Short mmCIF file of C-alpha atoms and ligand atoms in Angstrom, two decimals:
data_model
loop_
_atom_site.label_atom_id
_atom_site.label_comp_id
_atom_site.label_asym_id
_atom_site.label_seq_id
_atom_site.Cartn_x
_atom_site.Cartn_y
_atom_site.Cartn_z
CA MET A 159 14.73 19.72 -17.56
CA THR A 160 15.21 16.83 -15.36
CA ALA A 161 13.59 15.62 -11.75
CA LYS A 162 16.19 16.68 -9.34
CA HIS A 163 14.81 20.58 -10.72
CA ALA A 164 11.07 19.88 -11.09
CA PRO A 165 8.58 22.68 -9.69
CA VAL A 166 6.91 22.34 -6.98
CA ARG A 167 3.54 22.79 -8.21
CA PHE A 168 1.20 21.55 -5.22
CA CYS A 169 2.48 21.99 -1.57
CA LEU A 170 -0.60 21.35 1.57
CA GLU A 171 0.78 23.80 4.23
CA VAL A 172 1.79 22.99 6.32
CA SER A 173 1.91 24.25 10.29
CA PRO A 174 3.18 22.42 13.51
CA ALA A 175 0.49 23.50 16.59
CA PRO A 176 2.41 23.54 19.69
CA CYS A 177 1.82 19.19 20.94
CA VAL A 178 2.29 17.41 23.85
CA LEU A 179 2.54 14.10 22.45
CA VAL A 180 2.13 11.06 25.05
CA LEU A 181 3.78 7.37 23.99
CA PHE A 182 2.50 4.28 25.87
CA GLY A 183 5.49 1.54 25.02
CA ALA A 184 8.39 4.41 24.67
CA THR A 185 10.53 1.86 26.33
CA GLY A 186 9.74 -0.84 23.44
CA ASP A 187 10.36 -2.32 20.40
CA LEU A 188 8.48 0.18 17.94
CA ALA A 189 9.39 2.42 19.49
CA ARG A 190 12.90 2.98 19.74
CA ARG A 191 12.82 1.12 16.16
CA LYS A 192 10.77 3.41 14.10
CA LEU A 193 9.62 6.44 16.20
CA PHE A 194 12.06 8.27 17.86
CA PRO A 195 14.06 8.24 14.00
CA SER A 196 10.39 8.96 12.82
CA LEU A 197 10.58 11.86 15.47
CA PHE A 198 13.53 12.90 15.05
CA GLN A 199 13.23 12.79 10.95
CA LEU A 200 10.24 15.85 12.51
CA HIS A 201 12.34 17.61 14.42
CA THR A 202 14.60 17.98 12.15
CA ARG A 203 13.10 19.24 9.32
CA ASP A 204 11.71 21.75 11.84
CA LEU A 205 7.96 19.74 11.24
CA LEU A 206 7.70 19.63 15.47
CA HIS A 207 6.86 23.45 16.31
CA ALA A 208 10.08 24.17 18.44
CA THR A 209 8.22 23.82 22.11
CA SER A 210 6.18 20.12 21.43
CA ARG A 211 7.57 17.44 24.48
CA ILE A 212 7.34 14.04 23.92
CA VAL A 213 6.49 12.03 27.33
CA GLY A 214 7.28 8.55 27.45
CA CYS A 215 5.20 5.20 29.15
CA GLY A 216 6.07 2.17 30.48
CA ARG A 217 6.07 -0.06 33.82
CA THR A 218 10.14 -0.27 32.92
CA ARG A 219 11.84 2.43 35.25
CA HIS A 220 13.74 4.85 34.56
CA ASP A 221 14.77 8.32 35.86
CA GLN A 222 14.43 10.96 33.26
CA GLU A 223 18.17 10.49 32.48
CA SER A 224 18.39 7.35 32.23
CA PHE A 225 15.82 7.00 29.12
CA ARG A 226 16.78 9.66 27.38
CA ALA A 227 20.55 7.35 26.96
CA LEU A 228 17.26 5.28 25.61
CA VAL A 229 16.53 7.31 23.47
CA ALA A 230 19.60 8.77 22.44
CA GLU A 231 20.70 5.20 21.00
CA ALA A 232 17.93 4.95 18.90
CA LEU A 233 19.31 8.03 16.97
CA PRO A 234 21.00 8.16 13.87
CA PRO A 235 25.13 8.26 14.84
CA SER A 236 25.64 11.31 11.89
CA ALA A 237 22.94 13.59 14.20
CA SER A 238 25.38 16.72 15.41
CA ALA A 239 25.22 17.17 19.43
CA ALA A 240 23.94 20.36 18.77
CA GLU A 241 20.01 18.38 17.61
CA ARG A 242 20.50 15.50 19.55
CA ASP A 243 20.59 17.88 22.86
CA THR A 244 17.14 20.02 21.19
CA PHE A 245 15.64 16.66 20.53
CA LEU A 246 16.17 15.17 24.35
CA ALA A 247 15.76 18.45 25.12
CA ARG A 248 11.90 18.32 24.43
CA PHE A 249 11.62 13.76 26.26
CA SER A 250 10.15 13.26 29.52
CA TYR A 251 9.69 10.26 31.54
CA VAL A 252 6.46 9.10 33.48
CA ARG A 253 6.47 5.49 34.57
CA THR A 254 3.02 3.98 33.96
CA ASP A 255 1.36 0.42 35.81
CA GLU A 256 -1.76 0.51 35.43
CA THR A 257 -2.65 -1.81 38.06
CA ASP A 258 -2.32 1.28 39.83
CA PRO A 259 -4.33 3.57 40.58
CA ASP A 260 -2.16 6.88 40.94
CA THR A 261 -0.65 6.56 37.22
CA PHE A 262 -2.98 8.49 35.34
CA ALA A 263 -2.85 10.40 37.98
CA HIS A 264 0.76 11.75 38.11
CA LEU A 265 0.85 11.85 34.97
CA GLY A 266 -2.15 14.26 34.78
CA GLN A 267 -0.38 16.25 36.48
CA HIS A 268 2.40 16.02 34.12
CA LEU A 269 0.54 17.16 30.75
CA ALA A 270 -0.36 19.90 33.39
CA GLU A 271 2.86 21.39 34.70
CA LEU A 272 4.00 21.49 30.98
CA ASP A 273 0.28 23.02 29.69
CA ARG A 274 2.09 26.10 31.80
CA ILE A 275 4.87 26.41 28.94
CA GLU A 276 4.30 30.07 27.37
CA THR A 277 3.61 29.15 23.87
CA PRO A 278 1.71 30.62 21.24
CA ALA A 279 -2.31 28.19 21.30
CA PRO A 280 -2.58 26.23 23.88
CA PHE A 281 -1.40 22.31 23.98
CA ASN A 282 -2.38 19.90 21.74
CA HIS A 283 -2.41 16.48 23.55
CA LEU A 284 -2.16 12.98 20.83
CA PHE A 285 -1.78 9.57 22.99
CA TYR A 286 0.59 7.17 21.21
CA LEU A 287 -0.48 3.28 21.52
CA ALA A 288 2.48 1.95 21.03
CA ILE A 289 1.15 -1.27 22.73
CA PRO A 290 0.06 -4.66 22.06
CA PRO A 291 -4.31 -4.24 21.78
CA SER A 292 -4.48 -6.16 24.09
CA THR A 293 -4.32 -3.26 26.93
CA TYR A 294 -6.31 -1.09 24.62
CA GLN A 295 -9.10 -1.31 26.94
CA SER A 296 -7.67 -0.93 29.62
CA ILE A 297 -6.08 2.34 28.60
CA PHE A 298 -8.18 4.04 27.31
CA ALA A 299 -10.93 3.89 30.05
CA ARG A 300 -8.66 4.96 32.13
CA LEU A 301 -7.57 7.72 29.97
CA THR A 302 -11.44 8.28 30.62
CA ALA A 303 -11.12 8.29 34.21
CA ALA A 304 -8.79 10.37 34.94
CA GLY A 305 -10.24 13.16 32.04
CA LEU A 306 -7.51 13.42 29.51
CA LEU A 307 -9.28 12.68 26.52
CA GLU A 308 -11.46 15.68 28.03
CA GLU A 309 -11.60 18.78 24.83
CA SER A 310 -14.01 21.26 26.81
CA GLY A 311 -12.29 23.33 29.33
CA HIS A 312 -9.23 23.41 26.75
CA ASN A 313 -9.80 25.95 24.43
CA SER A 314 -10.22 24.80 21.13
CA ALA A 315 -6.89 22.50 21.38
CA TRP A 316 -7.95 18.76 20.59
CA ARG A 317 -7.43 15.38 22.48
CA HIS A 318 -5.82 12.79 20.13
CA VAL A 319 -5.21 8.83 20.44
CA LEU A 320 -3.18 7.04 18.27
CA LEU A 321 -3.52 3.18 18.00
CA GLU A 322 -2.01 0.19 16.16
CA LYS A 323 -3.41 -2.25 13.98
CA PRO A 324 -5.03 -5.09 14.71
CA PHE A 325 -8.73 -3.67 14.98
CA GLY A 326 -9.54 -6.70 16.42
CA THR A 327 -9.41 -10.41 14.23
CA ASP A 328 -12.18 -10.66 12.85
CA SER A 329 -15.61 -9.26 12.06
CA ALA A 330 -17.06 -9.50 16.20
CA THR A 331 -14.46 -8.68 18.02
CA ALA A 332 -13.76 -5.09 15.56
CA ALA A 333 -17.23 -4.20 16.25
CA GLU A 334 -17.16 -4.89 20.22
CA LEU A 335 -13.39 -2.86 20.18
CA ASP A 336 -14.80 -0.16 18.06
CA ALA A 337 -17.90 0.27 20.24
CA PHE A 338 -15.88 0.42 23.96
CA LEU A 339 -13.48 3.35 21.45
CA GLN A 340 -16.52 5.58 20.26
CA GLN A 341 -17.93 5.07 23.93
CA HIS A 342 -14.42 6.79 25.57
CA ALA A 343 -13.77 8.92 22.27
CA ARG A 344 -15.85 11.03 19.38
CA GLU A 345 -14.35 8.89 16.86
CA GLU A 346 -12.27 12.55 15.32
CA GLN A 347 -10.40 11.92 17.93
CA ILE A 348 -9.45 7.82 16.98
CA PHE A 349 -6.54 7.64 14.47
CA ARG A 350 -5.99 4.22 13.77
CA ILE A 351 -2.70 3.14 11.33
CA ASP A 352 -2.00 1.48 8.98
CA HIS A 353 2.21 2.67 8.31
CA TYR A 354 1.42 1.85 4.74
CA LEU A 355 -0.42 5.21 3.85
CA GLY A 356 2.68 6.76 5.07
CA LYS A 357 4.84 5.31 2.47
CA GLU A 358 5.84 7.35 0.14
CA THR A 359 4.95 5.36 -3.01
CA VAL A 360 1.87 4.38 -1.99
CA GLN A 361 0.83 8.52 -1.39
CA ASN A 362 2.36 8.51 -5.44
CA ILE A 363 -1.42 6.92 -6.19
CA LEU A 364 -3.98 9.13 -5.86
CA ILE A 365 -1.22 12.65 -7.12
CA MET A 366 0.08 9.90 -10.72
CA ARG A 367 -4.20 8.30 -10.83
CA PHE A 368 -5.67 11.75 -11.10
CA ALA A 369 -2.91 14.60 -11.69
CA ASN A 370 -2.58 12.78 -14.83
CA ILE A 371 -4.64 12.74 -18.26
CA LEU A 372 -1.85 10.38 -19.92
CA LEU A 373 -3.17 7.53 -17.88
CA GLU A 374 -6.68 8.16 -15.86
CA PRO A 375 -8.26 7.80 -18.44
CA VAL A 376 -6.67 4.33 -19.28
CA TRP A 377 -7.50 3.02 -16.26
CA ASN A 378 -9.94 1.02 -16.49
CA HIS A 379 -11.48 -2.12 -17.64
CA THR A 380 -11.47 -1.32 -21.45
CA TYR A 381 -7.47 -0.96 -21.28
CA ILE A 382 -6.38 -3.11 -18.07
CA ASP A 383 -6.53 -7.11 -19.09
CA HIS A 384 -5.43 -8.11 -14.25
CA VAL A 385 -3.72 -6.04 -11.43
CA GLN A 386 -1.64 -7.48 -9.42
CA ILE A 387 -0.62 -6.62 -5.56
CA THR A 388 2.63 -8.60 -4.37
CA VAL A 389 4.01 -7.90 -1.13
CA ALA A 390 7.27 -10.13 -0.38
CA GLU A 391 9.17 -9.98 2.57
CA ALA A 392 12.98 -12.31 3.59
CA LEU A 393 11.88 -12.23 7.21
CA GLY A 394 10.34 -15.22 8.66
CA ILE A 395 8.69 -14.66 11.78
CA GLU A 396 11.74 -13.46 13.78
CA HIS A 397 10.46 -13.12 17.85
CA ARG A 398 6.53 -12.86 17.39
CA ALA A 399 5.84 -16.61 17.68
CA GLY A 400 3.01 -15.29 20.04
CA PHE A 401 1.31 -12.89 18.12
CA TYR A 402 1.88 -14.43 14.32
CA GLU A 403 0.22 -18.08 15.51
CA GLN A 404 -2.92 -15.85 16.78
CA SER A 405 -2.04 -13.94 13.53
CA GLY A 406 -2.08 -15.68 10.13
CA LEU A 407 -0.26 -13.17 7.18
CA LEU A 408 -4.52 -12.81 6.18
CA ARG A 409 -4.84 -10.84 9.74
CA ASP A 410 -1.86 -9.54 9.01
CA MET A 411 -1.17 -7.77 6.36
CA PHE A 412 -4.29 -8.86 4.21
CA GLN A 413 -6.97 -7.18 5.92
CA ASN A 414 -5.46 -3.75 6.42
CA HIS A 415 -2.28 -2.84 4.29
CA LEU A 416 -2.76 -5.17 0.71
CA LEU A 417 -7.12 -3.60 0.99
CA GLU A 418 -5.47 0.22 1.47
CA MET A 419 -4.17 -0.17 -1.40
CA LEU A 420 -5.83 -1.80 -3.85
CA ALA A 421 -8.67 0.68 -2.36
CA LEU A 422 -6.23 3.57 -3.69
CA VAL A 423 -5.57 1.76 -6.96
CA ALA A 424 -8.91 0.81 -7.62
CA MET A 425 -11.17 3.33 -6.06
CA GLU A 426 -12.96 6.70 -8.29
CA PRO A 427 -12.03 9.24 -7.84
CA PRO A 428 -13.64 11.52 -4.53
CA ALA A 429 -15.17 15.15 -5.41
CA GLU A 430 -12.66 16.43 -4.00
CA TYR A 431 -9.03 16.50 -1.26
CA SER A 432 -10.39 15.78 1.34
CA ALA A 433 -10.21 12.77 3.80
CA ASP A 434 -14.63 13.03 4.26
CA ALA A 435 -14.39 12.78 0.61
CA ILE A 436 -11.13 10.08 0.12
CA HIS A 437 -12.07 7.97 2.70
CA ARG A 438 -15.80 7.85 0.87
CA GLU A 439 -14.89 6.12 -2.16
CA LYS A 440 -12.34 4.03 -0.94
CA LEU A 441 -15.40 2.62 1.50
CA ALA A 442 -17.36 2.57 -1.39
CA LEU A 443 -15.07 0.44 -3.41
CA ILE A 444 -14.02 -2.08 -0.44
CA ARG A 445 -17.61 -2.26 -0.47
CA ALA A 446 -18.11 -3.80 -3.63
CA ILE A 447 -15.54 -6.65 -3.39
CA ARG A 448 -16.64 -9.89 -4.79
CA PRO A 449 -17.58 -11.96 -1.71
CA PHE A 450 -15.16 -14.63 -1.85
CA PRO A 451 -17.18 -17.45 -2.46
CA CYS A 452 -16.95 -20.09 0.14
CA ASP A 453 -17.49 -22.75 -0.52
CA THR A 454 -15.06 -23.78 -3.40
CA LEU A 455 -12.76 -21.38 -1.82
CA GLY A 456 -9.70 -22.76 -2.85
CA ASP A 457 -10.86 -21.59 -6.58
CA VAL A 458 -10.06 -18.53 -5.86
CA MET A 459 -8.55 -18.65 -2.56
CA VAL A 460 -4.03 -20.46 -2.41
CA ARG A 461 -2.17 -20.28 0.57
CA GLY A 462 1.41 -21.85 1.75
CA GLN A 463 3.55 -21.55 4.88
CA TYR A 464 7.51 -21.88 4.86
CA ALA A 465 8.79 -25.60 5.34
CA ALA A 466 12.75 -25.49 5.85
CA ALA A 467 15.56 -24.94 2.79
CA ASP A 468 18.51 -24.12 2.25
CA ASN A 469 20.26 -23.62 6.17
CA MET A 470 16.12 -21.93 6.66
CA ALA A 471 13.91 -22.55 9.94
CA GLY A 472 10.57 -23.41 8.38
CA TYR A 473 8.19 -22.20 10.45
CA ARG A 474 6.55 -25.70 12.28
CA GLU A 475 10.40 -25.33 13.48
CA GLU A 476 10.57 -20.58 14.21
CA PRO A 477 11.28 -20.79 18.59
CA GLY A 478 8.10 -20.55 20.33
CA VAL A 479 5.38 -22.13 16.90
CA ASP A 480 3.07 -25.54 17.36
CA PRO A 481 5.12 -28.01 15.02
CA SER A 482 2.06 -29.04 14.28
CA SER A 483 -0.26 -25.26 13.55
CA THR A 484 -1.28 -24.51 10.17
CA ILE A 485 -1.50 -20.41 10.44
CA GLU A 486 0.04 -19.00 6.79
CA THR A 487 2.16 -17.62 5.71
CA PHE A 488 1.38 -17.04 2.85
CA ALA A 489 -1.64 -15.85 0.44
CA ALA A 490 -2.41 -15.61 -2.60
CA THR A 491 -5.47 -14.43 -4.25
CA LYS A 492 -7.61 -13.81 -6.93
CA LEU A 493 -10.74 -11.42 -5.99
CA TRP A 494 -13.08 -9.16 -8.21
CA ILE A 495 -14.72 -5.95 -7.35
CA ASP A 496 -18.09 -5.22 -9.35
CA THR A 497 -18.17 -1.20 -10.27
CA PRO A 498 -18.52 0.35 -14.31
CA ARG A 499 -14.94 0.45 -14.37
CA TRP A 500 -13.62 -3.04 -12.68
CA GLN A 501 -16.09 -4.97 -15.42
CA GLY A 502 -14.11 -8.57 -16.06
CA VAL A 503 -10.77 -7.11 -14.40
CA PRO A 504 -8.78 -9.26 -12.51
CA PHE A 505 -6.98 -8.34 -9.34
CA TYR A 506 -4.57 -10.28 -7.36
CA LEU A 507 -3.12 -10.28 -4.71
CA ARG A 508 0.12 -12.25 -2.68
CA SER A 509 1.81 -11.84 0.04
CA GLY A 510 4.73 -13.64 2.13
CA LYS A 511 7.17 -14.49 5.07
CA ARG A 512 10.22 -15.57 3.46
CA LEU A 513 9.88 -15.39 0.45
CA THR A 514 13.47 -14.54 -2.12
CA LYS A 515 13.25 -11.41 -1.47
CA ARG A 516 11.58 -7.97 -0.10
CA THR A 517 9.28 -6.27 -2.12
CA SER A 518 6.49 -5.04 -2.75
CA THR A 519 4.42 -3.47 -6.02
CA ILE A 520 1.84 -3.07 -7.13
CA THR A 521 0.97 -4.09 -11.58
CA LEU A 522 -0.95 -2.85 -13.76
CA VAL A 523 -0.94 -4.79 -17.01
CA PHE A 524 -2.91 -3.51 -19.94
CA LYS A 525 -4.41 -5.19 -22.89
CA CYS A 526 -2.85 -5.69 -26.38
CA SER A 527 -3.37 -3.33 -28.70
CA PRO A 528 -6.85 -3.98 -30.80
CA HIS A 529 -4.74 -4.53 -33.55
CA THR A 530 -0.89 -5.23 -33.93
CA LEU A 531 1.26 -5.12 -36.69
CA PHE A 532 3.52 -7.87 -35.48
CA GLY A 533 1.85 -10.57 -35.05
CA THR A 534 3.05 -10.38 -30.78
CA CYS A 535 0.66 -9.65 -28.23
CA GLU A 536 2.88 -8.18 -25.73
CA PRO A 537 1.18 -6.26 -22.74
CA ASP A 538 2.60 -2.58 -21.55
CA SER A 539 2.66 -2.41 -18.09
CA LEU A 540 3.24 -0.51 -15.28
CA VAL A 541 4.41 -1.32 -11.63
CA LEU A 542 4.73 0.81 -9.32
CA ASN A 543 7.55 -0.01 -6.72
CA VAL A 544 6.79 0.90 -3.02
CA GLN A 545 9.61 -0.55 -1.65
CA PRO A 546 12.13 -0.90 -1.80
CA ASP A 547 13.79 0.98 -4.40
CA GLU A 548 10.81 3.23 -4.71
CA GLY A 549 9.20 4.25 -7.99
CA MET A 550 8.31 3.37 -10.22
CA ILE A 551 8.05 1.97 -14.36
CA LEU A 552 6.86 2.87 -16.76
CA ASN A 553 7.25 -1.11 -19.37
CA LEU A 554 6.61 -0.12 -23.91
CA GLN A 555 6.80 -2.34 -26.97
CA ALA A 556 10.20 -0.89 -28.14
CA LYS A 557 12.34 -1.41 -31.69
CA ARG A 558 15.69 -3.27 -29.88
CA PRO A 559 18.72 -1.33 -31.61
CA GLY A 560 19.97 -2.61 -34.53
CA PRO A 561 19.67 -3.06 -38.05
CA LYS A 562 16.63 -6.05 -37.75
CA LEU A 563 13.41 -4.47 -37.00
CA CYS A 564 13.09 -6.36 -33.24
CA MET A 565 10.40 -4.78 -30.52
CA GLY A 566 11.34 -5.70 -27.04
CA GLU A 567 9.81 -3.89 -23.36
CA LEU A 568 11.34 -0.54 -23.34
CA PRO A 569 11.30 0.51 -19.63
CA LEU A 570 10.65 3.99 -18.18
CA ALA A 571 12.10 3.93 -15.14
CA PHE A 572 11.15 6.58 -12.40
CA LYS A 573 12.63 6.32 -8.84
CA TYR A 574 12.54 8.23 -6.12
CA ALA A 575 16.81 8.01 -4.89
CA ASP A 576 17.42 9.93 -7.39
CA LEU A 577 15.18 12.99 -7.50
CA GLY A 578 18.41 13.85 -4.89
CA ASP A 579 18.65 14.05 -0.96
CA GLU A 580 17.07 17.42 -0.58
CA LEU A 581 13.55 15.56 -1.22
CA ASP A 582 15.18 12.42 1.05
CA ALA A 583 11.46 9.91 2.15
CA PRO A 584 10.75 10.18 5.87
CA ASP A 585 9.72 7.05 6.95
CA ALA A 586 6.56 6.43 6.42
CA TYR A 587 6.11 6.82 10.91
CA ALA A 588 7.48 10.01 10.55
CA ARG A 589 4.09 11.19 7.36
CA LEU A 590 1.57 9.49 10.04
CA LEU A 591 2.96 11.29 13.16
CA LEU A 592 2.70 14.46 11.23
CA ASP A 593 -0.91 14.02 10.78
CA ALA A 594 -1.40 12.70 13.93
CA MET A 595 -0.02 16.66 14.47
CA LEU A 596 -1.37 18.32 12.55
CA HIS A 597 -4.93 16.85 12.43
CA ASP A 598 -5.45 15.56 8.81
CA HIS A 599 -7.86 11.90 8.60
CA THR A 600 -6.27 11.95 5.04
CA LEU A 601 -3.63 8.77 5.63
CA PHE A 602 -5.70 6.44 8.61
CA VAL A 603 -8.54 4.34 8.24
CA ARG A 604 -11.92 4.53 9.70
CA ASN A 605 -13.55 2.13 12.11
CA GLU A 606 -16.69 1.62 8.44
CA THR A 607 -12.97 0.96 5.79
CA ILE A 608 -12.09 -1.36 9.17
CA ALA A 609 -15.56 -3.65 9.21
CA ALA A 610 -16.02 -3.62 4.98
CA ALA A 611 -12.62 -5.29 5.07
CA TRP A 612 -13.26 -7.58 7.88
CA GLN A 613 -16.95 -9.06 6.73
CA LEU A 614 -15.16 -9.84 3.82
CA PHE A 615 -12.14 -12.01 5.22
CA THR A 616 -14.17 -13.40 8.57
CA PRO A 617 -16.15 -15.84 5.97
CA VAL A 618 -12.35 -16.77 4.06
CA LEU A 619 -10.50 -17.63 8.27
CA GLU A 620 -14.36 -19.53 8.72
CA THR A 621 -14.04 -21.89 6.40
CA TRP A 622 -10.56 -22.40 7.05
CA ARG A 623 -11.36 -23.39 9.99
CA ASP A 624 -14.21 -25.12 9.82
CA HIS A 625 -13.52 -26.20 6.09
CA PRO A 626 -9.48 -27.65 5.54
CA ASP A 627 -9.91 -29.05 2.97
CA ARG A 628 -11.07 -25.73 0.65
CA CYS A 629 -8.25 -24.77 0.83
CA PRO A 630 -5.53 -26.90 1.11
CA LEU A 631 -1.80 -25.22 3.62
CA HIS A 632 0.61 -25.27 0.64
CA PRO A 633 4.47 -25.61 2.02
CA TYR A 634 6.94 -23.84 0.38
CA ALA A 635 10.17 -23.75 1.35
CA ALA A 636 12.11 -20.77 2.80
CA GLY A 637 13.36 -18.60 0.68
CA SER A 638 10.55 -19.14 -2.47
CA ASP A 639 8.27 -16.84 -4.45
CA GLY A 640 5.60 -19.10 -2.33
CA PRO A 641 3.62 -22.28 -3.35
CA ALA A 642 2.91 -23.50 -6.67
CA ALA A 643 -0.16 -23.35 -6.21
CA ALA A 644 -0.34 -19.79 -6.31
CA ALA A 645 1.14 -20.32 -9.36
CA ASP A 646 -1.67 -22.13 -10.61
CA LEU A 647 -4.62 -19.40 -10.35
CA LEU A 648 -3.72 -17.34 -12.16
CA ALA A 649 -1.13 -19.97 -14.60
CA ARG A 650 -5.66 -21.45 -14.92
CA ASP A 651 -6.38 -17.58 -16.20
CA GLY A 652 -3.49 -18.09 -18.82
CA ARG A 653 -0.95 -15.19 -17.15
CA ALA A 654 1.70 -15.57 -14.38
CA TRP A 655 2.93 -13.34 -11.75
CA ARG A 656 4.87 -10.58 -12.71
CA PRO A 657 8.69 -12.53 -10.77
CA VAL A 658 9.26 -11.50 -7.15
C1 BG6 B 766 3.08 -5.16 9.38
C2 BG6 B 766 2.85 -6.65 9.59
O1 BG6 B 766 2.42 -4.18 9.65
O2 BG6 B 766 3.93 -4.94 8.87
C3 BG6 B 766 4.56 -7.13 10.05
O3 BG6 B 766 2.90 -6.60 10.72
C4 BG6 B 766 5.32 -7.03 8.82
O4 BG6 B 766 4.47 -8.65 10.17
C5 BG6 B 766 5.17 -5.01 8.22
O5 BG6 B 766 6.61 -7.11 7.90
C6 BG6 B 766 6.05 -5.27 6.99
O6 BG6 B 766 5.99 -3.59 7.11
P1 BG6 B 766 7.31 -2.98 5.86
O7 BG6 B 766 7.05 -1.82 6.07
O8 BG6 B 766 8.56 -3.11 6.82
O9 BG6 B 766 6.42 -3.50 4.31
#
């Protein structure tokens, strides 16, 4: 039986309830690139309730027509006229201006009008803040002041808020933001997005690990030599100098995306498949990561910055970047997890901008057989391809065909793309929007996890700031695999990165 015809054995029930999605930042980049196309995917797959509505909010002036035209531009050219029309009919626009005291009253009136639409159950309201984090607090405070987050009096309908990262820039600012949010809403009402958790292969980690007897018994220090996680991007910082100069790669990628993937790969099995149980295990795992040795940080961490090469500008030449900037665009590290499962197993993580190509992979490299007949140790490995070419490869040793007895690597590869169109993976944002509408927190990040992640990385950021010599910034050529120091990090342990 081919994978294409494999029967489905387990499938969580999806029954969308009537929902009004209020989208702040509706005229922005994220809405155009990700949110409108993702909502359209949900619409065409019947995963939005027929009565559900989307209210765009932004500072730009739009009437309903011009706003719908803006949404239409973001839809795939293959969309049929009927699909577009029924989708666009869900949209309306309310101009919001934080400085105008009446703005939120208008929004409240509009929502009250929509609430009069006949639905099988009262509308839930989901507020998505696709806006700069510096404006979260003022929007949140105004939503609360206008009573828009109150759940009482709306039968069982809920009021949720979806937030985009970054959640603070270090331990102190994250705690400040969290205290503010907790003051205005219950934790259960808050959904914090890490879009990597919506990616198909990342979601597959739990099923792979805990549904296959072949894998879970070897998923530990007895059989695994080390683990590598790579998130490489070919792009530079594009038009985001203002953000990036304040952030850098560690804050942008490590504290969230890489750490979340690490937690899923390394956590203990949850007692049940529930958001709470999974969060508990992820949190326990992040708390078990050994703190970085800040006095000798250079031994376990490398930071780099791309320099001009092959007609590509260096980071310092990018428009809007300080020509003497020391912001890192690359980081690599070795870390240890102090749990019985992972004793003695190093985890190597790296991520960078302007590398050879865009690829995100998680690789478990196994130990050698205790006794080999063939005089050489070529370790097996399991590669989870997060993107592109979503899928996985199990590299085993096998006899090469031919008259001589020669051993070589045999990749057993599986690609999601080979499953065919009917299983076409939804965009990560489609998955996350759907889950937020289903009140499912499993793929969202909780405040405690964020605090634990900052506790790990804040001392690193402080060391870079106060003692830069302990972990110097290494330039690397744009379009390369990163600084040589990152290769040395593994070479010192007799290991090597898998090629980007
Ligand atoms: C974002 C970062 O969270 O993730 C970006 O802010 C980065 O800098 C992006 O480019 C990568 O996401 P993806 O899905 O393209 O791998």
